[in-house]
mmCIF file of C-alpha atoms in Angstrom:
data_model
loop_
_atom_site.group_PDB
_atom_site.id
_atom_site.type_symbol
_atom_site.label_atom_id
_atom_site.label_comp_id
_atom_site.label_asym_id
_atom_site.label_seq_id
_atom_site.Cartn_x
_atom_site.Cartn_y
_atom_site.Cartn_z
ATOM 1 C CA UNK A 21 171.767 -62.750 -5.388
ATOM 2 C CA UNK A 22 169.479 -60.122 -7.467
ATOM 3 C CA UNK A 23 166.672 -61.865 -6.533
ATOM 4 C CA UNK A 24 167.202 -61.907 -2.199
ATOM 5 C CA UNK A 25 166.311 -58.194 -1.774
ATOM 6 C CA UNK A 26 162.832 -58.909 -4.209
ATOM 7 C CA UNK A 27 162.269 -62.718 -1.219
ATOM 8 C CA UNK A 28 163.124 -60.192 1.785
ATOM 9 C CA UNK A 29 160.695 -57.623 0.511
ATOM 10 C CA UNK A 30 158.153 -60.228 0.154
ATOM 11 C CA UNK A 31 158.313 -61.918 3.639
ATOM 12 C CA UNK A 32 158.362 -58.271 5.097
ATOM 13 C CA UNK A 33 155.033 -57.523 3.333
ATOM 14 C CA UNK A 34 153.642 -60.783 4.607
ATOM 15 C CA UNK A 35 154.591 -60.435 7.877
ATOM 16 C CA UNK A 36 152.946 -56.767 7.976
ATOM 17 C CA UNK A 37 150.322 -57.960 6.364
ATOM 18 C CA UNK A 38 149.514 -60.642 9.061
ATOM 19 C CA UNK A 39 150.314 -63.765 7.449
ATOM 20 C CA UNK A 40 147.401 -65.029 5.969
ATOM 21 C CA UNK A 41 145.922 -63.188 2.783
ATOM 22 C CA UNK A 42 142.734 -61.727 2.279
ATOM 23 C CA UNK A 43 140.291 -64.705 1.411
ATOM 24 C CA UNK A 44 138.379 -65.687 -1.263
ATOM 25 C CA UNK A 45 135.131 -64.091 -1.735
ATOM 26 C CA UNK A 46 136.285 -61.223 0.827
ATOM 27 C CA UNK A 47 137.815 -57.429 0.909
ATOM 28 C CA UNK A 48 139.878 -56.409 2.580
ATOM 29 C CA UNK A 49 141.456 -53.007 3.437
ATOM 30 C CA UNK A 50 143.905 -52.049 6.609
ATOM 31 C CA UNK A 51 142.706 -54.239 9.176
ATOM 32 C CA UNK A 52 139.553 -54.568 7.773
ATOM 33 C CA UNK A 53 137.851 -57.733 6.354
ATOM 34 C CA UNK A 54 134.454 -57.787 4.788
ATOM 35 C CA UNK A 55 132.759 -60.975 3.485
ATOM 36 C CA UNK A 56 129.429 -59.515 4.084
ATOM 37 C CA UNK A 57 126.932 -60.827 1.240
ATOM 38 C CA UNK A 58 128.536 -63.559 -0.159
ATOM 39 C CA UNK A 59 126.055 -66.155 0.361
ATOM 40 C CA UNK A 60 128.790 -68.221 2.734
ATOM 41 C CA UNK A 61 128.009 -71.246 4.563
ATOM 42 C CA UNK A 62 130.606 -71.428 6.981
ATOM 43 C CA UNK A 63 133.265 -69.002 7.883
ATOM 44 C CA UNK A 64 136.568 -68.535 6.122
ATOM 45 C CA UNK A 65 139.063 -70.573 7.228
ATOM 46 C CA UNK A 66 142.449 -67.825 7.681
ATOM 47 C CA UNK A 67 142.361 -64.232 7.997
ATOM 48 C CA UNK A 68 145.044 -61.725 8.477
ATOM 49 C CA UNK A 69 146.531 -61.865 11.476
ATOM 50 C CA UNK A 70 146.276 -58.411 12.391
ATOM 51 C CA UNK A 71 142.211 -58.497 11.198
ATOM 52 C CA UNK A 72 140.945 -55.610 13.802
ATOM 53 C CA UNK A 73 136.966 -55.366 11.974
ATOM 54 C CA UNK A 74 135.654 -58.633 10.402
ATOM 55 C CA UNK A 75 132.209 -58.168 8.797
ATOM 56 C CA UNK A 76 130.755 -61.983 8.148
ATOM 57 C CA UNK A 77 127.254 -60.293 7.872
ATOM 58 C CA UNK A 78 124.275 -61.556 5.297
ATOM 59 C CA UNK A 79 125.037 -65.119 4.793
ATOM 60 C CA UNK A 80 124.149 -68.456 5.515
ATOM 61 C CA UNK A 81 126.735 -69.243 8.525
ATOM 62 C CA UNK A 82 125.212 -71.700 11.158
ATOM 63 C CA UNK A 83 127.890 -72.178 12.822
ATOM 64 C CA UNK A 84 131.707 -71.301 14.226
ATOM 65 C CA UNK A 85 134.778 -73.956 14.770
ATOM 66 C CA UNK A 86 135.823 -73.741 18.473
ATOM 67 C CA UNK A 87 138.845 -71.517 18.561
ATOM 68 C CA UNK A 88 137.838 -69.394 15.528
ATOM 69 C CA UNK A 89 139.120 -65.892 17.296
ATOM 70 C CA UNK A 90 142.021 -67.958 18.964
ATOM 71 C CA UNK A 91 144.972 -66.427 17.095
ATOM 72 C CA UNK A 92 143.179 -62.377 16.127
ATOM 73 C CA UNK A 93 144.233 -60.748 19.228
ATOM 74 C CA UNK A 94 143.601 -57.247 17.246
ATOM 75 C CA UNK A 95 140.154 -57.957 16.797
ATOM 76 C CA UNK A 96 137.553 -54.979 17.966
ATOM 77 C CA UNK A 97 134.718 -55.566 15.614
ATOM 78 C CA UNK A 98 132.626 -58.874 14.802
ATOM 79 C CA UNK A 99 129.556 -58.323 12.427
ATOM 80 C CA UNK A 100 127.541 -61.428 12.474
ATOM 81 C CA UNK A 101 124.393 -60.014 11.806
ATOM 82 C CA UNK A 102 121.791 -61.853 9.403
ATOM 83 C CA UNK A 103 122.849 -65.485 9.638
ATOM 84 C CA UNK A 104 121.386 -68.559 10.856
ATOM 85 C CA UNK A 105 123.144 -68.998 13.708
ATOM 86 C CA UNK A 106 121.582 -70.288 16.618
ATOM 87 C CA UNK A 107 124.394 -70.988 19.352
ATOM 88 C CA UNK A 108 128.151 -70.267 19.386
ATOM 89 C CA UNK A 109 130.929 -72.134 21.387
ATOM 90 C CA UNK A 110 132.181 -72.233 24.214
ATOM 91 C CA UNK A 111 135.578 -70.049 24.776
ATOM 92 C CA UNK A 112 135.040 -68.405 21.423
ATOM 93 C CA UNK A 113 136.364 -65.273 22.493
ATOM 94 C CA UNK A 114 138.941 -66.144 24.736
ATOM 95 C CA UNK A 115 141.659 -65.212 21.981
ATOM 96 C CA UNK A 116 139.531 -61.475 21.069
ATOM 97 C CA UNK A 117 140.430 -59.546 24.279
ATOM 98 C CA UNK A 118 140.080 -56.314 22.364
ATOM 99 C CA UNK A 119 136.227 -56.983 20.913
ATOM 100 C CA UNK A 120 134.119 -54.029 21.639
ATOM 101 C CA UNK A 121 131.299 -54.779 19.199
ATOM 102 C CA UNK A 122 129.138 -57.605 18.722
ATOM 103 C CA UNK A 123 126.390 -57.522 16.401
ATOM 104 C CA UNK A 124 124.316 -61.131 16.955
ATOM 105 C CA UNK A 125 121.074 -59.734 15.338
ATOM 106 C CA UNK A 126 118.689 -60.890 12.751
ATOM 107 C CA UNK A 127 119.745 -64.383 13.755
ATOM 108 C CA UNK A 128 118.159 -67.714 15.064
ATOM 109 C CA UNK A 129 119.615 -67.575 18.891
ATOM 110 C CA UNK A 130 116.677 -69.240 21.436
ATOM 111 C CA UNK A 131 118.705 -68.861 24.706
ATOM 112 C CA UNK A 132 121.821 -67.165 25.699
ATOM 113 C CA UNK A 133 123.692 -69.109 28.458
ATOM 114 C CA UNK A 134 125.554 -68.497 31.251
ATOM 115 C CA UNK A 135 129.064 -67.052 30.921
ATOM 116 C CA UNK A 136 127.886 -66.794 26.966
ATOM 117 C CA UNK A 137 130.350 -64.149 26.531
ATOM 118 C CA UNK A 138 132.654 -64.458 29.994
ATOM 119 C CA UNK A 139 135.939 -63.686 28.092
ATOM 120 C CA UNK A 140 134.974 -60.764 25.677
ATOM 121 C CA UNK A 141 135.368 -58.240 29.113
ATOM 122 C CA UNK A 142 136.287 -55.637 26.394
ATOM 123 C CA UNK A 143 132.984 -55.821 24.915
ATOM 124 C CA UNK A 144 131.188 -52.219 24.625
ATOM 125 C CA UNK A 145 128.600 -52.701 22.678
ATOM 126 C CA UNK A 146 126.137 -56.126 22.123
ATOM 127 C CA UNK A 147 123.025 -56.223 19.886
ATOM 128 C CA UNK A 148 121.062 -59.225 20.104
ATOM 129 C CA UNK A 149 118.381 -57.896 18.442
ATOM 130 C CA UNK A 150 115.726 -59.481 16.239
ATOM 131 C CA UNK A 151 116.697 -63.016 17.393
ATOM 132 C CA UNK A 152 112.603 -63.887 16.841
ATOM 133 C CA UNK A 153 113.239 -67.258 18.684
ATOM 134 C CA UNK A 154 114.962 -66.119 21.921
ATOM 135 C CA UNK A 155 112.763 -66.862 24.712
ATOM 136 C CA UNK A 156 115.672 -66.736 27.832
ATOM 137 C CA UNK A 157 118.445 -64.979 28.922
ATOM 138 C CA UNK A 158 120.155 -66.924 31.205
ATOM 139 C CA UNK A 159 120.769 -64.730 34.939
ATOM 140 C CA UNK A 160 124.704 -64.891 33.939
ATOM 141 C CA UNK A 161 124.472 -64.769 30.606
ATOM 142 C CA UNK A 162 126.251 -61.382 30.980
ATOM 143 C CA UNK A 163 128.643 -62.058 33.867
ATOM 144 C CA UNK A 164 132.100 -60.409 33.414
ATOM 145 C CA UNK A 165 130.843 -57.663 31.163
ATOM 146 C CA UNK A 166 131.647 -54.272 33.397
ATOM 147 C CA UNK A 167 132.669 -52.492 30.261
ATOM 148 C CA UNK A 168 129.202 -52.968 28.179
ATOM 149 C CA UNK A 169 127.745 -49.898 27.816
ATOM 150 C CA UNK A 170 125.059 -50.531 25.178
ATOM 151 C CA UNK A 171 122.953 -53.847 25.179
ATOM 152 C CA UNK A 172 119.883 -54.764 22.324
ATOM 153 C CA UNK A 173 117.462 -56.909 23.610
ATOM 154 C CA UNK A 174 114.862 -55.772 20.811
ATOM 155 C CA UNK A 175 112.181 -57.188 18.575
ATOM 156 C CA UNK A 176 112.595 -60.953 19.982
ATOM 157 C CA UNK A 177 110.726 -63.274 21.973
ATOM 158 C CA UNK A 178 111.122 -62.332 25.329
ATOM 159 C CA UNK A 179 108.385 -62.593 28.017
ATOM 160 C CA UNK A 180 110.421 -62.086 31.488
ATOM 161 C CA UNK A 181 114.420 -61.130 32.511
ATOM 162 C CA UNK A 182 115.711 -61.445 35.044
ATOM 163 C CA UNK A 183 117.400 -58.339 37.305
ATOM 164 C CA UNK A 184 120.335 -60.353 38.048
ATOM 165 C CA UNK A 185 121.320 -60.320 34.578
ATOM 166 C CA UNK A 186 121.606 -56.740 34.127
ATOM 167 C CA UNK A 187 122.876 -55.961 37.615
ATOM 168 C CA UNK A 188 126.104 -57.356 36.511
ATOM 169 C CA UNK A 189 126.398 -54.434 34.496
ATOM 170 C CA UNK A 190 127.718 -51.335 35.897
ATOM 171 C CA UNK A 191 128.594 -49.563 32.780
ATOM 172 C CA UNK A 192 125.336 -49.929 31.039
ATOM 173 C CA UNK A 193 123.820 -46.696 29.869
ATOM 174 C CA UNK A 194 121.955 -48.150 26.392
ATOM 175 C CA UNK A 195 119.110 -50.226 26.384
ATOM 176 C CA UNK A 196 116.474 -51.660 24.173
ATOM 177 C CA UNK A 197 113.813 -53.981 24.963
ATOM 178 C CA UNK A 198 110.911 -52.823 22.492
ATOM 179 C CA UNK A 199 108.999 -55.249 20.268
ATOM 180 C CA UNK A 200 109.056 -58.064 22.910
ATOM 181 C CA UNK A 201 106.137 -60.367 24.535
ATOM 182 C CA UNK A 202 106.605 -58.712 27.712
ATOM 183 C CA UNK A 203 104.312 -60.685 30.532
ATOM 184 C CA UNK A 204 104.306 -58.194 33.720
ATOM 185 C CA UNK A 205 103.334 -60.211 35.861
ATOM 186 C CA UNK A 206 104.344 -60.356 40.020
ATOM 187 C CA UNK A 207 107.877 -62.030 38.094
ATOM 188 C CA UNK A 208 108.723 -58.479 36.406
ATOM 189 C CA UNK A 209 108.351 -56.254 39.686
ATOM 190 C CA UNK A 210 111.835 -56.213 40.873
ATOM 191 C CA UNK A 211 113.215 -55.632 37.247
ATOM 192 C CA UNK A 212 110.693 -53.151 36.375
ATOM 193 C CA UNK A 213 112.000 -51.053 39.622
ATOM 194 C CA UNK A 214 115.029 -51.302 38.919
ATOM 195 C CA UNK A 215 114.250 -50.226 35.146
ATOM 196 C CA UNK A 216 111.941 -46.640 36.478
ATOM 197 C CA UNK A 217 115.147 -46.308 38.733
ATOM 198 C CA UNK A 218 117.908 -45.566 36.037
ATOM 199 C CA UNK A 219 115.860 -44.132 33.436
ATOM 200 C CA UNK A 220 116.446 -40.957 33.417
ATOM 201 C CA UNK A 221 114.291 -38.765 31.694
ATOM 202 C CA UNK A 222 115.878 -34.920 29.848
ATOM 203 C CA UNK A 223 113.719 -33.417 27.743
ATOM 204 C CA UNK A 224 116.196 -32.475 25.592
ATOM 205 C CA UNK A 225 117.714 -36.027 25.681
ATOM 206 C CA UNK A 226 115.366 -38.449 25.320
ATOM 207 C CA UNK A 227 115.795 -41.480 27.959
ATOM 208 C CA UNK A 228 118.750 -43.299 28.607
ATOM 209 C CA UNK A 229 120.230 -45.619 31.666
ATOM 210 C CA UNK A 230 122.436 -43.725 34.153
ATOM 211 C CA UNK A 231 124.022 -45.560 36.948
ATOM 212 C CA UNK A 232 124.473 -42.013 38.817
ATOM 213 C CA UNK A 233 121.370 -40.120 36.755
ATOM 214 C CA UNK A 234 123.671 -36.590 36.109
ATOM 215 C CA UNK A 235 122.484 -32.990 35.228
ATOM 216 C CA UNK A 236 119.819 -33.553 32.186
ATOM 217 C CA UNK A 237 122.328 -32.403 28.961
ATOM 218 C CA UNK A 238 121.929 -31.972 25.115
ATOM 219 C CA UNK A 239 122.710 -35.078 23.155
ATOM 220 C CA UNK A 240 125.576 -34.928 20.975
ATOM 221 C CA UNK A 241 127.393 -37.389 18.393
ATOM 222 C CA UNK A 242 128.743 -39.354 21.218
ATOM 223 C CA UNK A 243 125.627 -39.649 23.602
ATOM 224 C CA UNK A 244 125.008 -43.152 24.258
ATOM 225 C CA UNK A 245 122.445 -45.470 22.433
ATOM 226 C CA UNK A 246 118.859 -44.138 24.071
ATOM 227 C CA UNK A 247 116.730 -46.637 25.691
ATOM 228 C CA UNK A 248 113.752 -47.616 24.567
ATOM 229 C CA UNK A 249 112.148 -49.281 27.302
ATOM 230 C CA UNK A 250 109.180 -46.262 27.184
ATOM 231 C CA UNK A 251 108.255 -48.232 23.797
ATOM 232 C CA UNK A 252 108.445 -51.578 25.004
ATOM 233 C CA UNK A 253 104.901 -52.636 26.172
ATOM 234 C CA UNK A 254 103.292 -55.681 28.145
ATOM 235 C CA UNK A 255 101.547 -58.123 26.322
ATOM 236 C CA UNK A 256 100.097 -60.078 29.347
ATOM 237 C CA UNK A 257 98.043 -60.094 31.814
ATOM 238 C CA UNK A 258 95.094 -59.135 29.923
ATOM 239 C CA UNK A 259 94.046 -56.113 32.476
ATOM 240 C CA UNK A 260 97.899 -54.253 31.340
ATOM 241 C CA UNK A 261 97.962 -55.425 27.500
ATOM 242 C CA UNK A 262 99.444 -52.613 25.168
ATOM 243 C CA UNK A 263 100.665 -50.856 28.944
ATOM 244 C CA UNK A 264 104.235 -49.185 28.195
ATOM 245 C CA UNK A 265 106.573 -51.031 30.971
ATOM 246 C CA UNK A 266 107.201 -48.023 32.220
ATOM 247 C CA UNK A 267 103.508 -46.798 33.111
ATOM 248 C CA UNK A 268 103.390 -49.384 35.645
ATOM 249 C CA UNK A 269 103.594 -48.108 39.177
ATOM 250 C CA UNK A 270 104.320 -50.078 42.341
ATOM 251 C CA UNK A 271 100.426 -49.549 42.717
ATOM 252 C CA UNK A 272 100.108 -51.932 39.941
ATOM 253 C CA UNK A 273 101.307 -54.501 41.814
ATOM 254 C CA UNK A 274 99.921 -54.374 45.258
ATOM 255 C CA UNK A 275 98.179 -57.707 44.706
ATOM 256 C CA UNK A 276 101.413 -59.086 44.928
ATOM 257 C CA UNK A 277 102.012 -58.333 48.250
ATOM 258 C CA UNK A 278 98.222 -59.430 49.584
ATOM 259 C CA UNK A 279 99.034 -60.762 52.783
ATOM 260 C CA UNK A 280 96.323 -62.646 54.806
ATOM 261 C CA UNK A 281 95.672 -62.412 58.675
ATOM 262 C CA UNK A 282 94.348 -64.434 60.864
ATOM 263 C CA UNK A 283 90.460 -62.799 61.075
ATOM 264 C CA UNK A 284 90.791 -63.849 56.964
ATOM 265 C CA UNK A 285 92.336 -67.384 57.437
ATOM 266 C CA UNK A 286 88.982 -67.512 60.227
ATOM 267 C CA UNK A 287 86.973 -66.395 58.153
ATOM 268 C CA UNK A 288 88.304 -68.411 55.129
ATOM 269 C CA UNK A 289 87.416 -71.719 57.478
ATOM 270 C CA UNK A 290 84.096 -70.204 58.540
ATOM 271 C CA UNK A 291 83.321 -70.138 54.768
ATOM 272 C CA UNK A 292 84.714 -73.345 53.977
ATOM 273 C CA UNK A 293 82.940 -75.168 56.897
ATOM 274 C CA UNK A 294 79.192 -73.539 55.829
ATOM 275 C CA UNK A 295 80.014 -74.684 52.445
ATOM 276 C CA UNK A 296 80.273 -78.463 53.089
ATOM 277 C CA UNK A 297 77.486 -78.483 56.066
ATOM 278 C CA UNK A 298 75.362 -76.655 52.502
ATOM 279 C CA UNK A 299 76.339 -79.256 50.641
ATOM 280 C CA UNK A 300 75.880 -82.318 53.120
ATOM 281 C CA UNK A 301 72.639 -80.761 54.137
ATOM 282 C CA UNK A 302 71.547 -80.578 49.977
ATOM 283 C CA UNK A 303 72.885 -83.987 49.515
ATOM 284 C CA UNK A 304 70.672 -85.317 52.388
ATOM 285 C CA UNK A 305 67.646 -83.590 50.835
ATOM 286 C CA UNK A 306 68.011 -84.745 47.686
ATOM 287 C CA UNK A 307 68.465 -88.638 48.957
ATOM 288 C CA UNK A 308 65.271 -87.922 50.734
ATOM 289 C CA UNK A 309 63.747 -86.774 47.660
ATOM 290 C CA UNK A 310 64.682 -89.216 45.631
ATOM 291 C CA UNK A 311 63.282 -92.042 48.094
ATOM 292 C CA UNK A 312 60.049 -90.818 48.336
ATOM 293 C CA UNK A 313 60.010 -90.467 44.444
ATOM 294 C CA UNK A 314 60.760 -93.889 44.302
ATOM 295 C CA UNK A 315 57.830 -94.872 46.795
ATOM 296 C CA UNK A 316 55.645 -92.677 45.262
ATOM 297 C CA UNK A 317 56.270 -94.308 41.560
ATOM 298 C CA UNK A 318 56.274 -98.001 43.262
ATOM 299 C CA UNK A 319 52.769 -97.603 44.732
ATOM 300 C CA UNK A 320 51.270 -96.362 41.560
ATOM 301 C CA UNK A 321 52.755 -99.567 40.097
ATOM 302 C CA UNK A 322 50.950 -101.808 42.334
ATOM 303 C CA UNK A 323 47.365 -99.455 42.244
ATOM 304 C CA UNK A 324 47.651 -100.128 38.548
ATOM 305 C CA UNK A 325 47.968 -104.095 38.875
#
């Protein structure tokens, strides 16, 4: 009898505490769990139920079981920076409805898919940066985000992206694209105008996306994450290499809208039809040529005999 207060007091403290205990190789401190730096391989298999900010950053993970996040509805933080991951599954976050921040960077992503994070619709803030290896963002890879308001696209291996997936977006007012293989070619026009038209430059603060550009106003604490995209540069074609994206004009793309008319397609033939009467004419001459060469060479033959 002594002992059932002590057993009730116990299960009360697990049950606030959320279950699970803190695991091994982990700290852990309200609803925060940090495993950062612990040279892990995969991630730990139970955390408190009630985990709100899980840092799994600087290890070795390469991968997440399906259905990880199932059972942390409180989550509102993942930190899954420096790792070696290079894909996560699919529904992974159908469990987190409350994750606002992602942090994917200083990984080994390639691509991000379509509907790659569909069920995070909380999400706020997403940095993908210095993924070295991603060469494409799928057009939906961001589909069901209208609450992302800061997005890090930096320092990977991006050549092209495409408008629609950022039109998806209607809450974005951070983004970075700087340190990318940006190729601005005819491809990059529409995304590029859509780019100069929500940059809004303040001289007092800096550049960031508006989707309604407001008053120009001092930054403060809580400003947004600036944009970039004045950094980020082209690194093809050859005539705009080391260009700023945002130095190029619709002027420097009028050759993508060359249209011919009919006195060019006319004059195209014209051309076309003098160059093959040229070259039947030089073909002719030379068979001629090379006849009388041969006449010429066969007659000295027989002078000599």
């Amino acid at each position: 009898m002594l002992l059932r207060p002590w057993l009730l007091a116990a299960a009360a403290a697990v049950a606030a505490g959320g279950g699970a205990g803190c695991p091994v190789l982990c700290s852990c401190r309200g609803q925060a769990v940090d495993c950062s730096g612990q040279r892990l391989f995969s991630v730990p298999p139970e955390l408190p139920l009630d985990t709100g900010n899980l840092s799994l950053a600087h290890n070795r993970i390469a991968s997440i079981p399906p259905g990880y996040l199932a059972c942390y509805g409180q989550l509102r933080a993942l930190d899954l920076r420096n790792n070696s991951l290079a894909a996560l599954p699919a529904g992974l976050f159908l469990g987190a409805p409350r994750l606002a921040h992602l942090d994917l960077s200083y990984n080994n992503f390639s691509l991000v898919p379509a509907d790659m994070f569909r069920e995070a619709r909380g999400l706020q803030r997403l940095d993908l940066s210095h993924n070295p290896g991603l060469r494409r963002v799928h057009p939906q890879a961001f589909r069901g985000l209208a609450q992302l308001r800061e997005l890090d696209l930096s320092y990977g291996g991006l050549a092209a992206l495409s408008l629609d997936a950022l039109e998806g977006l209607p809450g974005l007012v951070g983004l970075r694209l700087g340190g990318n293989p940006w190729v601005c070619g005819c491809a990059m026009e529409p995304f590029l105008k859509w780019l100069r038209g929500r940059i809004q430059r303040c001289a007092s603060g800096g550049c960031r996306l508006s989707p309604s550009p407001p008053p120009c106003a001092p930054r403060g604490p809580d400003t947004p994450l600036p944009s970039d995209s004045q950094l980020a540069e082209c690194r093809a074609p050859p005539e705009v290499a080391g260009a700023p994206l945002l130095s190029l004009t619709e002027e420097s793309f009028q050759a993508c809208h060359l249209t011919l008319t009919l006195d060019d397609y006319l004059f195209i033939a014209f051309v076309g039809f003098v160059v093959s009467i040229a070259s039947v004419a030089t073909n002719f001459l030379l068979g001629i040529t090379a006849n009388c060469c041969h006449r010429w060479s066969k007659a000295s033959e027989d002078e000599d005999v």
